[in-house]
Amino acid sequence: MRPLDPLSSIKVKLGVVIVAAVGVTLLVNEVGLRMNVKAGFRALVAGALGLAMVQLLARGMTSPLREMSMAATAMARGDYTRRVTASSRDEVGELARAFNAMASQLSEVDRLRRDLVANASHELRTPITALRAGLENVVDGVAPPDPAALRTMLAQVERLGRLVGQLLDLSRLESEAVPLQRRVFDVQPLLEEAASLSRLHTPGVHVDVRVESPSPRIHGDPERVHQVVANLVENAVRYSPPGSTVELRANNTSHNGVTIEVDDEGPGIPAEDSQRVFERFYRADSARSSLDGGSGLGLAIARWIVDLHGGVIRPEQRQPRGCRMVVVLPRGNP
Ligand SMILES: Nc1ncnc2c1ncn2[C@@H]1O[C@H](COP(=O)(O)OP(=O)(O)O)[C@@H](O)[C@H]1O
Ligand SMILES: [Mg+2]
């Protein structure tokens, strides 16, 4: 029981405690006088009752502080499950509530970190297992070391290299270790380059570029923006049926924004996945995309880059089907 919990300030609580203790002392003194009790004994009883009063009323005033210091020690050891009692309405209660909120945020961050390590290890293990099996076959003489076998193994090594590169890139972006090299540049050549690269890799899909003239100009890091566009085009082409068209567009949409859109005629991204696709390692259809060599990191990297530019990135559903990725980046005013 915490009798003073409803009071909303420590000062008021202390006041109540003092008044109550003084009141008890006076009362004991008065009663003792009438009953002709000796002064020393009166003082003793008054003191004892006063202390008992303080003990009773001040309950719960400092215990959250003790709980918090215990919980903080537990957190330092990595246990984020502790919460402190936050029923009082005073400053200590406020501190306890802030403390609890901080504890849940830390435990969420900790969960994400654990997931990331688990996902990353899993993704790295897949190509290593395949590579190992291939090498064992060759070493044991089960399969000859012919160019076809070596090519399969090379593909696994390339996949490993790509994954490690992406993970490094993501961690550099997150820690902002490499600052953006911002300047003003034209969008058109950047889109053309991304398109011709993907035509080279996937000749089965048409890639069109439609940019308003004169070309919109972006204020940003061209290398990083190129990375975003390359990731979006790679996805669009990967999820497109053969013979369909992917379209890249860029427009000045407002005084301070340039919009880049990448359209495809693939299955699209369902509305309920529209935020999750930006999570690291998230794949809407993991079986399909991991066969194609996707890692689930492309959009996570793209979103970090766009965020660092202060821009927006979001998927939209196209009718009757297909996905449109919309990126808005700051416009470079010459
Ligand atoms: N154009 C698209 N059409 C349909 N689904 C897409 C498209 N782009 C991304 N996605 C979905 O978002 C997921 C995450 O994309 P991404 O981070 O680039 O990873 P990856 O391409 O390596 O699978 C993909 O696995 C896919 O499910
Ligand atoms: Mg991708």
Coordinates of C-alpha atoms and ligand atoms in Angstrom, one line a residue:
M1 CA 0.0 0.0 0.0
R2 CA 1.3 3.4 -0.9
P3 CA -1.0 6.0 0.7
L4 CA 0.6 9.1 -0.9
D5 CA 0.7 7.9 -4.5
P6 CA -2.2 10.1 -5.6
L7 CA -0.3 13.3 -4.7
S8 CA 1.4 14.7 -7.7
S9 CA 4.5 16.4 -6.2
I10 CA 7.3 15.3 -3.9
K11 CA 7.1 18.7 -2.1
V12 CA 3.5 18.1 -1.2
K13 CA 4.2 14.6 -0.1
L14 CA 7.1 15.7 2.2
G15 CA 4.8 18.4 3.6
V16 CA 2.1 15.9 4.4
V17 CA 4.6 13.6 6.1
I18 CA 6.1 16.4 8.2
V19 CA 2.7 17.7 9.3
A20 CA 1.5 14.2 10.2
A21 CA 4.7 13.5 12.2
V22 CA 4.5 16.8 14.1
G23 CA 0.7 16.2 14.7
V24 CA 1.4 12.8 16.2
T25 CA 4.1 14.2 18.4
L26 CA 1.9 17.0 19.7
L27 CA -1.0 14.6 20.3
V28 CA 1.2 12.2 22.3
N29 CA 2.6 15.1 24.3
E30 CA -0.9 16.4 25.1
V31 CA -2.3 13.0 26.2
G32 CA 0.9 12.3 28.2
L33 CA 0.6 15.7 30.0
R34 CA -3.0 14.9 31.0
M35 CA -2.0 11.5 32.3
N36 CA 1.0 12.9 34.2
V37 CA 3.5 10.9 32.3
K38 CA 7.2 11.9 32.7
A39 CA 8.7 14.2 30.1
G40 CA 11.4 11.7 29.0
F41 CA 8.9 8.9 28.4
R42 CA 6.5 11.3 26.5
A43 CA 9.4 12.2 24.2
L44 CA 10.3 8.6 23.6
V45 CA 6.7 7.5 22.7
A46 CA 6.2 10.7 20.6
G47 CA 9.4 10.0 18.7
A48 CA 8.6 6.4 18.1
L49 CA 5.1 7.1 16.9
G50 CA 6.4 10.0 14.7
L51 CA 8.9 7.7 13.1
A52 CA 6.2 5.0 12.5
M53 CA 4.0 7.6 10.9
V54 CA 6.8 8.6 8.5
Q55 CA 7.5 5.0 7.8
L56 CA 3.9 4.4 6.9
L57 CA 3.2 7.5 4.8
A58 CA 6.5 7.7 3.0
R59 CA 6.2 4.2 1.7
G60 CA 6.8 4.0 -2.0
M61 CA 8.4 7.4 -2.2
T62 CA 11.9 6.2 -2.6
S63 CA 11.4 2.5 -3.5
P64 CA 11.0 3.2 -7.2
L65 CA 14.5 4.8 -7.1
R66 CA 15.9 1.6 -5.6
E67 CA 14.0 -0.5 -8.1
M68 CA 15.4 1.7 -10.9
S69 CA 19.0 1.3 -9.8
M70 CA 18.5 -2.5 -9.5
A71 CA 16.9 -2.6 -13.0
A72 CA 19.7 -0.5 -14.5
T73 CA 22.2 -2.9 -13.1
A74 CA 20.3 -5.8 -14.7
M75 CA 20.2 -3.9 -18.0
A76 CA 23.9 -3.4 -17.9
R77 CA 24.1 -7.2 -17.8
G78 CA 21.8 -7.5 -20.9
D79 CA 18.5 -8.2 -19.1
Y80 CA 15.9 -5.8 -20.6
T81 CA 12.8 -7.5 -19.1
R82 CA 12.8 -5.6 -15.8
R83 CA 10.2 -2.8 -15.2
V84 CA 9.7 -0.6 -12.2
T85 CA 6.5 0.2 -10.3
A86 CA 5.3 3.5 -11.7
S87 CA 2.0 4.0 -9.8
S88 CA 2.9 7.3 -8.1
R89 CA 2.0 10.6 -9.8
D90 CA 5.0 12.7 -8.6
E91 CA 8.3 13.4 -10.1
V92 CA 9.7 10.0 -9.1
G93 CA 6.7 8.3 -10.8
E94 CA 7.4 10.3 -13.9
L95 CA 11.0 9.2 -13.9
A96 CA 9.9 5.6 -13.4
R97 CA 7.6 5.8 -16.4
A98 CA 10.3 7.3 -18.6
F99 CA 12.6 4.6 -17.3
N100 CA 10.1 1.9 -18.3
A101 CA 9.7 3.4 -21.8
M102 CA 13.5 3.5 -22.2
A103 CA 13.7 -0.2 -21.1
S104 CA 11.1 -1.3 -23.7
Q105 CA 12.9 0.7 -26.4
L106 CA 16.2 -0.9 -25.5
S107 CA 14.7 -4.3 -25.5
E108 CA 13.2 -3.7 -29.0
V109 CA 16.6 -2.5 -30.3
D110 CA 18.2 -5.6 -28.7
R111 CA 15.7 -7.9 -30.4
L112 CA 16.4 -6.3 -33.8
R113 CA 20.1 -6.7 -33.3
R114 CA 19.6 -10.4 -32.5
D115 CA 17.4 -10.9 -35.5
L116 CA 20.0 -9.2 -37.7
V117 CA 22.8 -11.4 -36.5
A118 CA 20.6 -14.5 -36.9
N119 CA 19.5 -13.5 -40.4
A120 CA 22.9 -12.5 -41.5
S121 CA 24.5 -15.7 -40.4
H122 CA 21.7 -17.7 -42.1
E123 CA 22.2 -15.8 -45.3
L124 CA 25.9 -16.3 -45.2
R125 CA 25.7 -20.0 -44.4
T126 CA 23.6 -20.8 -47.5
P127 CA 26.3 -20.1 -50.1
I128 CA 29.0 -21.5 -47.8
T129 CA 27.1 -24.8 -47.6
A130 CA 26.7 -25.0 -51.3
L131 CA 30.3 -24.1 -51.9
R132 CA 31.5 -26.7 -49.4
A133 CA 29.3 -29.4 -51.0
G134 CA 30.7 -28.6 -54.4
L135 CA 34.3 -28.6 -53.2
E136 CA 33.9 -31.9 -51.2
N137 CA 32.6 -33.6 -54.4
V138 CA 35.6 -32.5 -56.3
V139 CA 38.1 -33.4 -53.5
D140 CA 36.4 -36.9 -53.0
G141 CA 36.5 -37.5 -56.8
V142 CA 32.7 -37.7 -57.0
A143 CA 32.6 -34.9 -59.5
P144 CA 35.3 -33.8 -61.9
P145 CA 36.6 -30.3 -61.5
D146 CA 35.1 -29.2 -64.8
P147 CA 34.3 -25.6 -65.8
A148 CA 30.6 -26.1 -65.1
A149 CA 31.2 -27.2 -61.5
L150 CA 33.7 -24.4 -61.0
R151 CA 31.3 -21.8 -62.4
T152 CA 28.6 -22.9 -59.9
M153 CA 31.1 -22.5 -57.1
L154 CA 32.3 -19.2 -58.4
A155 CA 28.6 -18.0 -58.4
Q156 CA 28.4 -18.9 -54.7
V157 CA 31.6 -17.0 -53.9
E158 CA 30.3 -14.0 -55.8
R159 CA 27.0 -14.2 -53.8
L160 CA 29.0 -14.3 -50.6
G161 CA 31.1 -11.3 -51.7
R162 CA 27.9 -9.4 -52.6
L163 CA 26.3 -10.2 -49.3
V164 CA 29.3 -9.1 -47.2
G165 CA 29.6 -6.0 -49.3
Q166 CA 25.9 -5.1 -48.8
L167 CA 26.2 -5.7 -45.0
L168 CA 29.2 -3.5 -44.8
D169 CA 27.5 -0.8 -46.8
L170 CA 24.5 -0.9 -44.6
S171 CA 26.5 -0.6 -41.5
R172 CA 28.5 2.3 -42.9
L173 CA 25.3 4.0 -43.9
E174 CA 23.7 3.4 -40.5
S175 CA 26.8 4.7 -38.6
E176 CA 27.1 7.6 -41.1
A177 CA 30.7 6.7 -41.4
V178 CA 30.8 7.9 -45.0
P179 CA 29.2 11.3 -45.3
L180 CA 27.2 12.1 -48.5
Q181 CA 29.1 13.9 -51.2
R182 CA 26.3 16.2 -52.2
R183 CA 26.3 18.2 -55.4
V184 CA 23.7 19.2 -58.1
F185 CA 23.5 16.7 -61.0
D186 CA 21.1 15.8 -63.9
V187 CA 18.9 12.7 -63.4
Q188 CA 18.6 11.7 -67.0
P189 CA 22.2 10.3 -67.5
L190 CA 21.9 8.4 -64.3
L191 CA 18.6 6.7 -65.3
E192 CA 20.0 6.0 -68.8
E193 CA 23.0 4.3 -67.3
A194 CA 20.9 2.2 -64.8
A195 CA 18.6 1.2 -67.7
S196 CA 21.4 0.1 -70.1
L197 CA 23.1 -1.9 -67.4
S198 CA 20.0 -3.9 -66.7
R199 CA 19.3 -4.4 -70.4
L200 CA 22.7 -6.0 -70.5
H201 CA 21.9 -8.4 -67.7
T202 CA 18.3 -9.1 -68.5
P203 CA 17.7 -8.9 -72.2
G204 CA 14.2 -10.4 -71.8
V205 CA 12.6 -7.3 -70.3
H206 CA 12.2 -3.9 -72.0
V207 CA 13.6 -1.0 -70.0
D208 CA 12.3 2.4 -71.0
V209 CA 13.5 5.8 -69.7
R210 CA 11.2 8.8 -69.8
V211 CA 12.5 12.0 -68.3
E212 CA 11.0 15.5 -68.7
S213 CA 13.1 18.0 -70.6
P214 CA 15.2 19.7 -69.5
S215 CA 16.3 17.0 -67.1
P216 CA 15.4 17.5 -63.5
R217 CA 18.4 18.2 -61.3
I218 CA 18.9 16.6 -57.9
H219 CA 20.9 17.9 -55.0
G220 CA 22.5 14.8 -53.5
D221 CA 25.3 12.2 -53.7
P222 CA 25.2 10.9 -57.3
E223 CA 26.9 7.6 -56.4
R224 CA 24.4 6.9 -53.7
V225 CA 21.4 8.0 -55.8
H226 CA 22.7 5.7 -58.5
Q227 CA 22.8 2.9 -56.0
V228 CA 19.1 3.5 -55.1
V229 CA 18.0 3.5 -58.7
A230 CA 20.1 0.5 -59.6
N231 CA 18.5 -1.5 -56.7
L232 CA 15.0 -0.5 -57.8
V233 CA 15.6 -1.4 -61.4
E234 CA 17.2 -4.7 -60.4
N235 CA 14.0 -5.5 -58.4
A236 CA 11.7 -4.3 -61.1
V237 CA 13.4 -6.5 -63.7
R238 CA 13.7 -9.5 -61.4
Y239 CA 10.0 -9.5 -60.6
S240 CA 8.9 -8.8 -64.2
P241 CA 7.5 -11.5 -66.5
P242 CA 9.6 -12.0 -69.6
G243 CA 8.6 -9.7 -72.5
S244 CA 7.1 -7.0 -70.2
T245 CA 8.2 -3.4 -69.8
V246 CA 9.9 -1.6 -67.0
E247 CA 9.7 2.2 -67.1
L248 CA 11.9 4.7 -65.4
R249 CA 10.6 8.3 -65.1
A250 CA 11.7 11.5 -63.5
N251 CA 9.8 14.7 -63.0
N252 CA 10.1 18.0 -61.1
T253 CA 7.1 17.6 -58.8
S254 CA 7.4 20.6 -56.7
H255 CA 9.6 23.6 -55.9
N256 CA 11.9 21.4 -53.9
G257 CA 11.4 17.8 -55.0
V258 CA 12.3 15.6 -57.9
T259 CA 10.3 12.4 -58.2
I260 CA 11.8 9.2 -59.7
E261 CA 9.4 6.4 -60.5
V262 CA 10.2 2.8 -61.5
D263 CA 7.2 0.8 -62.9
D264 CA 7.0 -2.9 -63.6
E265 CA 4.3 -5.4 -64.6
G266 CA 5.2 -8.0 -62.0
P267 CA 3.2 -9.3 -59.1
G268 CA 3.5 -6.0 -57.2
I269 CA 3.9 -5.4 -53.4
P270 CA 0.7 -6.0 -51.4
A271 CA -0.2 -3.0 -49.2
E272 CA 0.4 -4.9 -46.0
D273 CA 4.0 -5.5 -47.0
S274 CA 4.7 -1.9 -48.2
Q275 CA 6.7 -1.0 -45.1
R276 CA 8.2 -4.4 -44.3
V277 CA 9.9 -4.7 -47.7
F278 CA 12.4 -2.0 -46.4
E279 CA 13.4 -4.2 -43.4
R280 CA 16.7 -5.9 -43.6
F281 CA 16.5 -9.4 -45.0
Y282 CA 12.7 -9.2 -45.5
R283 CA 11.5 -10.9 -48.7
A284 CA 7.8 -11.2 -49.4
D285 CA 8.3 -14.5 -51.1
S286 CA 11.6 -15.8 -49.8
A287 CA 11.8 -19.0 -51.7
R288 CA 11.4 -17.3 -55.1
S289 CA 13.7 -14.4 -54.5
S290 CA 16.6 -16.2 -52.8
L291 CA 16.8 -18.6 -55.8
D292 CA 17.3 -15.5 -57.9
G293 CA 20.2 -14.4 -55.7
G294 CA 18.4 -11.6 -53.8
S295 CA 19.4 -11.1 -50.2
G296 CA 16.6 -8.8 -49.0
L297 CA 19.1 -6.0 -48.3
G298 CA 18.6 -3.9 -51.5
L299 CA 15.6 -1.9 -50.3
A300 CA 17.0 -1.5 -46.8
I301 CA 20.0 0.1 -48.3
A302 CA 17.9 2.2 -50.6
R303 CA 15.8 3.5 -47.8
W304 CA 18.8 4.5 -45.7
I305 CA 20.2 6.5 -48.6
V306 CA 17.0 8.2 -49.3
D307 CA 16.5 9.0 -45.6
L308 CA 20.0 10.5 -45.4
H309 CA 19.0 12.8 -48.3
G310 CA 15.8 13.8 -46.4
G311 CA 13.7 12.2 -49.1
V312 CA 10.8 9.7 -49.3
I313 CA 10.6 6.2 -50.8
R314 CA 7.4 4.1 -51.0
P315 CA 5.9 1.4 -53.2
E316 CA 2.5 1.8 -54.8
Q317 CA 0.2 -0.7 -56.4
R318 CA -0.4 -0.4 -60.1
Q319 CA -3.6 -1.3 -61.9
P320 CA -4.3 -4.0 -63.0
R321 CA -1.0 -5.3 -61.7
G322 CA 2.6 -4.3 -61.1
C323 CA 4.6 -2.3 -58.7
R324 CA 5.5 1.4 -58.8
M325 CA 8.4 2.5 -56.6
V326 CA 8.3 6.2 -55.9
V327 CA 11.4 8.1 -54.7
V328 CA 11.3 11.8 -53.9
L329 CA 14.7 13.6 -53.5
P330 CA 15.6 17.2 -52.9
R331 CA 15.7 19.3 -56.0
G332 CA 18.9 21.1 -57.0
N333 CA 18.1 24.7 -57.8
P334 CA 20.9 26.0 -60.1
Ligands
LIG1 N1 9.3 -4.6 -58.0 C1 8.9 -5.4 -57.1 N2 7.8 -6.2 -57.4 C2 7.4 -7.1 -56.4 N3 8.0 -7.3 -55.2 C3 9.1 -6.6 -54.9 C4 9.6 -5.6 -55.9 N4 10.6 -5.0 -55.3 C5 10.8 -5.5 -54.1 N5 9.9 -6.5 -53.9 C6 9.7 -7.3 -52.6 O1 10.5 -6.7 -51.6 C7 11.5 -7.6 -51.1 C8 12.7 -6.9 -50.6 O2 13.4 -6.3 -51.7 P1 15.0 -6.2 -51.7 O3 15.3 -5.5 -50.3 O4 15.5 -5.5 -52.9 O5 15.5 -7.7 -51.6 P2 15.8 -8.7 -52.7 O6 15.6 -8.1 -54.0 O7 17.2 -9.1 -52.5 O8 14.8 -9.9 -52.4 C9 11.7 -8.6 -52.2 O9 12.1 -9.8 -51.7 C10 10.3 -8.7 -52.8 O10 9.5 -9.6 -52.1
MG2 MG 16.6 -6.3 -54.5

